[in-house]
Amino acid sequence: DAGITQSPRHKVTETGTPVTLRCHQTENHRYMYWYRQDPGHGLRLIHYSYGVKDTDKGEVSDGYSVSRSKTEDFLLTLESATSSQTSVYFCAISRDNSYEQYFGPGTRLTVT
Amino acid sequence: GIQVEQSPPDLILQEGANSTLRCNFSDSVNNLQWFHQNPWGQLINLFYIPSGTKQNGRLSATTVATERYSLLYISSSQTTDSGVYFCAVLLVSGSARQLTFGSGTQLTVLP
C-alpha cells in the first residue's frame, strides 16, 4: 500500500462546470502523476509533478491543469468540463529511489 | 511516441490452466511494469522488470529488453486471476517520466 487516496471517488457534473480532483499521499514522494482510463485504452498520462510547483504535461493534457503546493497533494482541475472528459482518473506516485509507479483507487467522473 | 502492443486482447481459460501474455514495445525503455486491474477497477502491481526473470507465486515475468518484449506467465489459474492485465513501459529523460500503457489483455477464468 503506497498510501494514496483520491477524492472524490465518484462525481457527476454538468458540461461547462469546473471540477477539481484531489490526490493525497502519506509518504512524501517527489513524483506524482495523473492518468485517465477510457474503454479500449490503457491508462494515458495527463500531467505529472516532480516536486512542489514543478509540473509538466503528459500525452493528453489539453483541457486539464494541475497544481502542487504541498508535497502530499496533487490537484487536477478541469476548468470547464466537457463530455469527452467523462473517464476514470487515477493518481499515481513513484518512490524516490525507484521508477516503479503505484496507483490510487481512482475517481469515476461523469460529465453530463 | 513509443508503441506498446499486448496480445492476446482477450483470453478465456478453465480454472487450473496455464497462460502466457505478451507485451511488445517499439523502442528502448528504462523500465517495464505489469499490472492487474481487478473487476473493481483497482490496479495492482505485479512486476517491475526492466530485464530478466522474476517470479511471485504462480506468476512469473520475463523481459528481453534487447528484443523489446516481455512475457507474463500465469500458472494454475484461479477465478480470482480474472481481470485486465496491463503492460506499461517507462521512458526517463531528465526530470521527465512517461509511462505508456498497452491496451491490456482481458482474462476470464471460468470455474
XYZ file of N, CA and C in Angstrom:
669
model
N 0.854 -1.195 0.000
C 0.000 0.000 0.000
C 0.883 1.236 0.000
N 0.727 2.081 -1.001
C 1.564 3.263 -1.136
C 0.946 4.490 -0.478
N -0.138 4.330 0.258
C -0.733 5.434 0.999
C -1.306 6.521 0.122
N -1.979 6.139 -0.944
C -2.567 7.115 -1.872
C -4.075 7.111 -1.723
N -4.651 8.280 -1.538
C -6.102 8.420 -1.540
C -6.505 9.436 -2.592
N -7.690 9.242 -3.126
C -8.230 10.152 -4.123
C -9.617 10.600 -3.669
N -9.923 11.875 -3.943
C -11.259 12.363 -3.599
C -11.728 13.366 -4.636
N -13.034 13.349 -4.969
C -13.986 12.340 -4.539
C -13.742 11.026 -5.278
N -14.425 9.981 -4.902
C -14.294 8.704 -5.604
C -15.251 8.635 -6.789
N -16.354 9.326 -6.691
C -17.321 9.416 -7.783
C -17.823 10.846 -7.851
N -18.032 11.322 -9.088
C -18.592 12.664 -9.252
C -19.350 12.722 -10.556
N -20.509 13.337 -10.495
C -21.303 13.643 -11.676
C -21.418 15.157 -11.747
N -21.107 15.717 -12.898
C -21.145 17.162 -13.056
C -21.710 17.510 -14.421
N -22.014 18.782 -14.603
C -22.593 19.220 -15.874
C -21.525 19.857 -16.759
N -21.754 19.753 -18.040
C -20.859 20.390 -19.008
C -20.678 21.865 -18.682
N -19.428 22.308 -18.736
C -19.132 23.714 -18.508
C -18.772 24.078 -17.088
N -18.964 23.172 -16.147
C -18.639 23.472 -14.753
C -17.185 23.112 -14.468
N -16.566 23.811 -13.518
C -15.196 23.446 -13.134
C -15.227 22.265 -12.160
N -14.186 21.441 -12.258
C -14.090 20.266 -11.391
C -12.643 20.138 -10.927
N -12.471 19.856 -9.654
C -11.123 19.598 -9.129
C -11.101 18.252 -8.441
N -10.140 17.440 -8.832
C -9.911 16.140 -8.209
C -8.628 16.232 -7.383
N -8.663 15.544 -6.241
C -7.525 15.618 -5.329
C -6.874 14.257 -5.172
N -5.549 14.282 -5.156
C -4.761 13.104 -4.846
C -3.896 13.430 -3.638
N -3.936 12.567 -2.651
C -3.185 12.777 -1.424
C -2.313 11.556 -1.153
N -1.039 11.813 -0.824
C -0.132 10.721 -0.454
C 0.410 10.967 0.942
N 0.696 9.888 1.627
C 1.146 9.995 3.020
C 2.646 9.812 3.172
N 3.367 9.509 2.059
C 4.777 9.132 2.183
C 5.747 10.183 1.649
N 5.221 11.358 1.202
C 6.077 12.478 0.774
C 7.015 12.141 -0.387
N 6.523 11.390 -1.368
C 7.345 11.096 -2.543
C 7.328 12.274 -3.498
N 8.423 12.404 -4.210
C 8.610 13.567 -5.078
C 7.706 13.516 -6.309
N 7.583 12.354 -6.938
C 6.853 12.235 -8.194
C 5.397 11.825 -7.956
N 4.504 12.577 -8.601
C 3.081 12.227 -8.615
C 2.560 12.396 -10.036
N 1.519 11.638 -10.366
C 1.021 11.570 -11.746
C -0.503 11.551 -11.753
N -1.081 12.078 -12.836
C -2.494 11.907 -13.112
C -2.658 11.215 -14.464
N -3.512 10.168 -14.474
C -3.837 9.416 -15.687
C -5.352 9.398 -15.855
N -5.774 9.147 -17.076
C -7.168 8.834 -17.330
C -7.263 7.485 -18.021
N -8.365 6.776 -17.759
C -8.581 5.471 -18.378
C -9.940 5.466 -19.051
N -9.937 5.156 -20.327
C -11.154 5.085 -21.117
C -11.288 3.694 -21.709
N -12.516 3.255 -21.997
C -12.712 1.922 -22.592
C -11.886 1.753 -23.858
N -11.231 0.607 -23.977
C -10.435 0.341 -25.169
C -9.035 0.910 -25.110
N -8.745 1.641 -24.039
C -7.406 2.209 -23.876
C -6.836 1.759 -22.543
N -5.513 1.692 -22.507
C -4.875 1.591 -21.210
C -4.935 2.966 -20.580
N -4.158 3.163 -19.541
C -4.122 4.477 -18.928
C -3.265 5.428 -19.764
N -3.656 6.682 -19.795
C -2.887 7.687 -20.514
C -2.532 8.833 -19.581
N -1.296 9.280 -19.671
C -0.771 10.288 -18.756
C -1.298 11.675 -19.112
N -1.829 12.383 -18.092
C -2.350 13.736 -18.298
C -1.279 14.772 -17.926
N -0.859 14.736 -16.674
C 0.200 15.608 -16.167
C 0.961 14.845 -15.092
N 2.154 15.328 -14.803
C 2.883 14.771 -13.675
C 3.624 15.891 -12.956
N 4.081 15.584 -11.755
C 4.803 16.567 -10.955
C 6.054 15.911 -10.392
N 7.143 16.672 -10.387
C 8.392 16.150 -9.828
C 8.852 16.973 -8.636
N 7.925 17.703 -8.048
C 8.202 18.436 -6.828
C 7.178 19.541 -6.658
N 7.212 20.188 -5.495
C 6.290 21.295 -5.236
C 6.484 22.367 -6.311
N 5.400 22.724 -6.948
C 5.342 23.737 -8.023
C 6.053 23.299 -9.305
N 6.517 22.062 -9.386
C 7.171 21.554 -10.597
C 6.256 20.538 -11.261
N 5.684 20.947 -12.413
C 4.773 20.055 -13.120
C 5.088 20.069 -14.607
N 4.605 19.058 -15.310
C 4.816 19.005 -16.754
C 3.671 18.250 -17.396
N 3.525 18.442 -18.711
C 2.422 17.845 -19.434
C 2.732 16.414 -19.824
N 1.642 15.629 -19.919
C 1.734 14.294 -20.452
C 1.105 14.229 -21.827
N 0.707 13.027 -22.180
C 0.205 12.741 -23.522
C -1.126 13.422 -23.845
N -2.019 13.568 -22.834
C -3.380 14.055 -23.077
C -3.701 15.211 -22.146
N -2.917 16.275 -22.169
C -3.039 17.360 -21.201
C -4.055 18.446 -21.583
N -4.499 18.481 -22.819
C -5.417 19.549 -23.238
C -6.701 19.515 -22.416
N -7.086 20.688 -21.874
C -8.314 20.790 -21.100
C -8.128 20.544 -19.613
N -6.888 20.259 -19.207
C -6.580 19.979 -17.806
C -5.460 20.888 -17.309
N -5.554 21.238 -16.022
C -4.440 21.909 -15.366
C -4.196 21.213 -14.027
N -2.993 21.403 -13.485
C -2.650 20.766 -12.221
C -1.966 21.794 -11.318
N -1.972 21.470 -10.042
C -1.233 22.287 -9.092
C -0.712 21.403 -7.973
N 0.451 21.812 -7.465
C 1.047 21.078 -6.347
C 1.732 22.107 -5.438
N 1.005 22.504 -4.417
C 1.523 23.496 -3.472
C 2.106 22.838 -2.226
N 1.804 21.561 -2.032
C 2.376 20.791 -0.924
C 2.831 19.446 -1.475
N 3.851 18.874 -0.879
C 4.368 17.597 -1.365
C 3.284 16.532 -1.404
N 2.416 16.528 -0.420
C 1.470 15.431 -0.286
C 0.228 15.534 -1.165
N -0.034 16.687 -1.773
C -1.264 16.858 -2.546
C -0.983 17.266 -3.982
N -1.693 16.621 -4.901
C -1.593 16.927 -6.327
C -3.020 17.063 -6.842
N -3.363 18.253 -7.327
C -4.726 18.549 -7.741
C -4.833 18.574 -9.262
N -5.891 17.994 -9.765
C -6.198 18.020 -11.201
C -7.480 18.820 -11.385
N -7.428 19.840 -12.253
C -8.578 20.697 -12.475
C -9.019 20.656 -13.929
N -10.314 20.467 -14.107
C -10.948 20.621 -15.402
C -11.623 21.984 -15.341
N -11.107 22.951 -16.067
C -11.597 24.331 -15.942
C -13.040 24.443 -16.390
N -13.401 23.725 -17.435
C -14.761 23.735 -17.969
C -15.027 22.344 -18.530
N -15.640 21.506 -17.720
C -15.754 20.093 -18.070
C -16.542 19.869 -19.358
N -16.098 18.908 -20.140
C -16.793 18.504 -21.359
C -17.119 17.017 -21.281
N -18.058 16.573 -22.093
C -18.474 15.171 -22.055
C -17.316 14.238 -22.407
N -16.361 14.714 -23.201
C -15.213 13.887 -23.581
C -14.266 13.639 -22.404
N -14.477 14.355 -21.310
C -13.664 14.166 -20.113
C -14.314 13.195 -19.129
N -15.437 12.620 -19.508
C -16.003 11.516 -18.740
C -15.006 10.360 -18.794
N -14.569 9.902 -17.620
C -13.496 8.919 -17.589
C -13.273 8.476 -16.147
N -12.369 7.529 -15.993
C -11.879 7.186 -14.666
C -10.480 7.778 -14.544
N -10.259 8.530 -13.480
C -8.991 9.225 -13.279
C -8.206 8.552 -12.160
N -6.966 8.231 -12.470
C -6.087 7.590 -11.494
C -4.910 8.506 -11.183
N -4.587 8.540 -9.910
C -3.380 9.206 -9.447
C -2.342 8.131 -9.158
N -1.079 8.469 -9.330
C 0.000 7.531 -9.028
C 1.166 8.270 -8.400
N 1.996 7.519 -7.705
C 3.256 8.043 -7.185
C 4.374 7.103 -7.590
N 5.586 7.625 -7.595
C 6.737 6.734 -7.656
C 7.699 7.129 -6.544
N 8.262 6.104 -5.932
C 9.158 6.344 -4.801
C 10.465 6.950 -5.308
N 11.134 7.706 -4.446
C 12.286 8.496 -4.871
C 13.456 7.640 -5.318
N 13.554 6.415 -4.840
C 14.691 5.566 -5.189
C 14.337 4.528 -6.245
N 13.181 4.728 -6.924
C 12.711 3.726 -7.881
C 11.822 4.387 -8.909
N 11.769 3.807 -10.094
C 10.843 4.300 -11.112
C 9.473 3.628 -11.023
N 9.324 2.645 -10.155
C 8.071 1.902 -10.114
C 6.930 2.800 -9.665
N 5.801 2.710 -10.369
C 4.653 3.553 -10.045
C 3.579 2.736 -9.331
N 2.917 3.397 -8.368
C 1.833 2.800 -7.591
C 0.604 3.685 -7.741
N -0.542 3.040 -7.891
C -1.748 3.769 -8.241
C -2.745 3.857 -7.085
N -3.466 4.975 -7.077
C -4.560 5.156 -6.155
C -5.797 4.419 -6.638
N -6.915 4.542 -5.887
C -8.112 3.761 -6.191
C -8.939 4.280 -7.364
N -8.662 5.500 -7.820
C -9.391 6.035 -8.968
C -10.586 6.892 -8.583
N -10.929 7.807 -9.483
C -12.137 8.646 -9.365
C -12.925 8.505 -10.660
N -14.177 8.105 -10.518
C -15.046 7.993 -11.702
C -15.769 9.310 -11.884
N -15.497 9.989 -13.002
C -16.106 11.293 -13.298
C -17.034 11.161 -14.491
N -18.258 11.614 -14.313
C -19.233 11.641 -15.395
C -19.638 13.078 -15.647
N -19.488 13.506 -16.896
C -19.873 14.866 -17.291
C -21.103 14.761 -18.177
N -22.223 15.318 -17.724
C -23.498 15.182 -18.456
C -23.825 16.435 -19.260
N 5.651 8.664 -30.644
C 5.918 8.133 -29.331
C 6.045 6.619 -29.369
N 6.397 6.057 -28.232
C 6.587 4.616 -28.152
C 5.250 3.885 -28.262
N 5.268 2.757 -28.935
C 4.071 1.932 -29.087
C 4.205 0.681 -28.210
N 3.110 0.343 -27.526
C 3.088 -0.849 -26.674
C 1.911 -1.703 -27.122
N 2.210 -2.931 -27.532
C 1.165 -3.825 -28.019
C 1.088 -5.067 -27.152
N -0.128 -5.409 -26.734
C -0.319 -6.590 -25.915
C -1.158 -7.612 -26.667
N -0.816 -8.879 -26.410
C -1.581 -9.956 -27.027
C -1.668 -11.144 -26.075
N -2.776 -11.916 -26.169
C -3.965 -11.617 -26.967
C -4.802 -10.525 -26.290
N -5.733 -9.918 -26.973
C -6.602 -8.925 -26.342
C -7.584 -9.548 -25.351
N -8.000 -10.766 -25.638
C -8.938 -11.472 -24.769
C -8.482 -12.918 -24.625
N -8.716 -13.464 -23.418
C -8.304 -14.837 -23.159
C -9.297 -15.431 -22.160
N -9.830 -16.590 -22.516
C -10.757 -17.300 -21.621
C -10.123 -18.643 -21.292
N -10.020 -18.932 -20.003
C -9.382 -20.160 -19.547
C -10.286 -20.904 -18.583
N -10.041 -22.194 -18.513
C -10.660 -23.001 -17.468
C -9.748 -22.923 -16.247
N -10.337 -22.916 -15.079
C -9.548 -22.899 -13.849
C -8.518 -24.026 -13.882
N -7.297 -23.705 -13.491
C -6.227 -24.692 -13.477
C -5.321 -24.637 -14.689
N -5.751 -23.959 -15.742
C -4.935 -23.877 -16.965
C -3.825 -22.860 -16.781
N -2.828 -22.973 -17.671
C -1.714 -22.025 -17.704
C -1.888 -21.064 -18.881
N -1.257 -19.896 -18.800
C -1.360 -18.946 -19.909
C -0.107 -18.086 -19.985
N 0.099 -17.529 -21.179
C 1.205 -16.605 -21.421
C 0.665 -15.362 -22.101
N 0.944 -14.206 -21.516
C 0.554 -12.926 -22.084
C 1.811 -12.232 -22.596
N 1.681 -11.559 -23.718
C 2.852 -10.957 -24.343
C 2.706 -9.452 -24.439
N 3.831 -8.762 -24.323
C 3.906 -7.303 -24.457
C 5.088 -6.980 -25.356
N 4.819 -6.339 -26.478
C 5.869 -5.872 -27.389
C 5.943 -4.353 -27.328
N 7.136 -3.803 -27.364
C 7.287 -2.354 -27.362
C 8.276 -1.937 -28.448
N 8.082 -0.711 -28.932
C 8.702 -0.302 -30.185
C 10.071 0.359 -30.040
N 10.486 0.649 -28.799
C 11.757 1.355 -28.629
C 12.387 0.945 -27.304
N 13.620 1.344 -27.108
C 14.295 1.050 -25.843
C 13.581 1.770 -24.703
N 13.499 1.108 -23.567
C 12.793 1.688 -22.413
C 13.668 1.582 -21.172
N 13.365 2.432 -20.196
C 14.099 2.409 -18.939
C 13.564 1.353 -17.984
N 12.270 1.047 -18.140
C 11.704 0.065 -17.250
C 10.385 -0.459 -17.797
N 9.890 -1.510 -17.184
C 8.633 -2.116 -17.609
C 7.908 -2.622 -16.366
N 6.592 -2.392 -16.342
C 5.781 -2.885 -15.243
C 4.610 -3.687 -15.787
N 4.198 -4.704 -15.017
C 2.961 -5.437 -15.264
C 1.997 -5.132 -14.127
N 0.730 -4.894 -14.508
C -0.327 -4.608 -13.550
C -1.503 -5.554 -13.801
N -2.236 -5.816 -12.730
C -3.513 -6.499 -12.831
C -4.591 -5.520 -12.373
N -5.580 -5.285 -13.246
C -6.721 -4.472 -12.840
C -7.868 -5.417 -12.508
N -8.243 -5.467 -11.242
C -9.276 -6.409 -10.840
C -10.665 -5.905 -11.247
N -11.684 -6.736 -11.093
C -13.028 -6.334 -11.536
C -13.562 -5.100 -10.813
N -12.967 -4.692 -9.732
C -13.388 -3.493 -9.025
C -12.602 -2.253 -9.477
N -11.736 -2.446 -10.425
C -11.013 -1.317 -11.013
C -9.671 -0.994 -10.385
N -9.316 -1.703 -9.345
C -8.060 -1.436 -8.652
C -6.873 -1.941 -9.463
N -5.829 -1.134 -9.543
C -4.605 -1.509 -10.255
C -3.597 -2.057 -9.260
N -3.208 -3.302 -9.487
C -2.311 -3.993 -8.569
C -0.976 -4.224 -9.263
N 0.083 -3.811 -8.606
C 1.417 -4.023 -9.173
C 1.778 -5.508 -9.118
N 2.193 -6.036 -10.256
C 2.618 -7.421 -10.304
C 4.142 -7.523 -10.357
N 4.714 -6.877 -11.376
C 6.158 -6.944 -11.561
C 6.696 -5.614 -12.051
N 7.905 -5.341 -11.620
C 8.697 -4.195 -12.050
C 9.958 -4.841 -12.611
N 10.063 -4.916 -13.958
C 11.022 -5.845 -14.536
C 11.630 -5.297 -15.818
N 12.702 -4.479 -15.714
C 13.329 -3.938 -16.918
C 14.030 -4.997 -17.756
N 14.467 -6.073 -17.105
C 15.101 -7.171 -17.829
C 15.124 -8.386 -16.918
N 15.350 -9.559 -17.529
C 15.473 -10.762 -16.736
C 14.146 -11.387 -16.386
N 14.170 -12.260 -15.392
C 13.004 -13.034 -14.987
C 12.758 -12.864 -13.498
N 11.487 -12.725 -13.147
C 11.085 -12.667 -11.745
C 9.895 -13.599 -11.550
N 9.776 -14.102 -10.338
C 8.652 -14.973 -10.025
C 8.033 -14.542 -8.716
N 6.692 -14.649 -8.675
C 5.955 -14.366 -7.455
C 4.788 -15.342 -7.382
N 4.997 -16.426 -6.659
C 3.948 -17.431 -6.545
C 3.667 -18.096 -7.879
N 2.394 -18.053 -8.294
C 2.016 -18.676 -9.560
C 2.320 -17.804 -10.772
N 2.740 -16.590 -10.543
C 3.035 -15.669 -11.637
C 4.534 -15.511 -11.813
N 4.927 -15.389 -13.061
C 6.308 -15.026 -13.348
C 6.335 -14.135 -14.585
N 7.412 -13.385 -14.725
C 7.552 -12.486 -15.864
C 8.978 -12.523 -16.360
N 9.097 -12.364 -17.670
C 10.415 -12.294 -18.313
C 10.411 -11.117 -19.260
N 11.445 -10.291 -19.182
C 11.627 -9.194 -20.130
C 12.942 -9.383 -20.858
N 12.867 -9.353 -22.199
C 14.067 -9.394 -23.034
C 14.173 -8.017 -23.683
N 14.897 -7.125 -23.001
C 14.929 -5.718 -23.422
C 15.543 -5.558 -24.810
N 16.551 -6.369 -25.126
C 17.226 -6.232 -26.430
C 16.290 -6.588 -27.579
N 15.291 -7.440 -27.312
C 14.338 -7.818 -28.347
C 12.989 -7.133 -28.150
N 12.901 -6.277 -27.159
C 11.737 -5.410 -26.934
C 10.434 -6.179 -26.719
N 10.483 -7.139 -25.806
C 9.251 -7.790 -25.424
C 9.341 -8.281 -23.990
N 8.152 -8.505 -23.425
C 8.042 -9.071 -22.091
C 6.894 -10.076 -22.102
N 7.037 -11.108 -21.288
C 6.023 -12.153 -21.160
C 5.598 -12.277 -19.706
N 4.303 -12.458 -19.516
C 3.756 -12.728 -18.179
C 3.149 -14.124 -18.213
N 3.611 -14.986 -17.304
C 3.115 -16.348 -17.214
C 2.211 -16.490 -15.997
N 1.062 -17.086 -16.216
C 0.163 -17.398 -15.109
C -0.034 -18.903 -15.102
N 0.340 -19.535 -14.019
C 0.177 -20.989 -13.931
C -0.973 -21.326 -12.994
N -1.579 -22.474 -13.257
C -2.679 -22.972 -12.417
C -3.682 -21.861 -12.106
N -4.242 -21.279 -13.153
C -5.076 -20.088 -12.995
C -6.267 -20.342 -12.068
N -6.656 -19.271 -11.380
C -7.791 -19.290 -10.472
C -8.785 -18.220 -10.901
N -10.026 -18.361 -10.460
C -11.048 -17.392 -10.862
C -10.673 -15.973 -10.411
N -9.942 -15.877 -9.318
C -9.518 -14.560 -8.826
C -8.448 -13.909 -9.712
N -7.916 -14.662 -10.666
C -6.971 -14.078 -11.624
C -7.686 -13.285 -12.705
N -8.977 -13.391 -12.791
C -9.735 -12.671 -13.811
C -9.527 -11.172 -13.683
N -9.612 -10.498 -14.815
C -9.415 -9.050 -14.851
C -8.617 -8.681 -16.080
N -8.099 -7.469 -16.075
C -7.303 -6.987 -17.203
C -5.853 -6.871 -16.765
N -4.978 -7.389 -17.609
C -3.541 -7.328 -17.347
C -2.920 -6.297 -18.284
N -2.257 -5.326 -17.685
C -1.615 -4.256 -18.444
C -0.095 -4.357 -18.335
N 0.530 -4.097 -19.446
C 1.957 -3.872 -19.508
C 2.156 -2.366 -19.686
N 3.165 -1.808 -19.045
C 3.454 -0.386 -19.200
C 4.965 -0.199 -19.233
N 5.427 0.651 -20.153
C 6.866 0.883 -20.283
C 7.184 2.317 -19.904
N 8.355 2.499 -19.355
C 8.760 3.794 -18.835
C 9.926 4.360 -19.627
N 9.787 5.628 -20.024
C 10.897 6.385 -20.611
C 11.261 7.509 -19.655
N 12.550 7.665 -19.380
C 13.039 8.703 -18.480
C 13.994 9.600 -19.251
N 13.769 10.926 -19.129
C 14.676 11.894 -19.736
C 14.771 13.081 -18.798
N 15.868 13.220 -18.083
C 15.998 14.268 -17.080
C 14.930 14.096 -16.011
N 14.121 15.140 -15.779
C 13.031 15.055 -14.805
C 11.772 14.422 -15.390
N 11.763 14.238 -16.715
C 10.562 13.735 -17.379
C 10.454 12.224 -17.220
N 9.256 11.770 -16.899
C 8.969 10.350 -16.799
C 7.651 10.073 -17.491
N 7.669 9.220 -18.506
C 6.478 8.906 -19.281
C 6.246 7.413 -19.221
N 5.140 7.028 -18.566
C 4.747 5.627 -18.521
C 3.671 5.431 -19.570
N 3.927 4.565 -20.527
C 2.991 4.302 -21.617
C 2.434 2.899 -21.469
N 1.102 2.813 -21.473
C 0.414 1.550 -21.273
C 0.029 0.907 -22.594
N 0.010 -0.421 -22.601
C -0.657 -1.147 -23.653
C -2.166 -1.140 -23.413
N -2.907 -1.731 -24.340
C -4.367 -1.749 -24.239
C -4.898 -2.866 -23.355
N -4.015 -3.735 -22.926
C -4.398 -4.750 -21.958
C -4.843 -6.068 -22.560
N -4.805 -7.107 -21.727
C -5.363 -8.426 -22.044
C -6.471 -8.703 -21.028
N -7.681 -8.915 -21.530
C -8.821 -9.235 -20.662
C -8.826 -10.735 -20.421
N -8.574 -11.141 -19.182
C -8.529 -12.554 -18.829
C -9.782 -12.942 -18.052
N -10.417 -14.000 -18.505
C -11.558 -14.564 -17.785
C -11.222 -16.007 -17.443
N -11.273 -16.341 -16.161
C -11.011 -17.706 -15.713
C -12.331 -18.297 -15.237
N -12.729 -19.362 -15.892
C -14.013 -20.000 -15.591
C -13.849 -21.099 -14.555
N -14.818 -21.222 -13.641
C -14.712 -22.268 -12.595
C -14.959 -23.649 -13.173
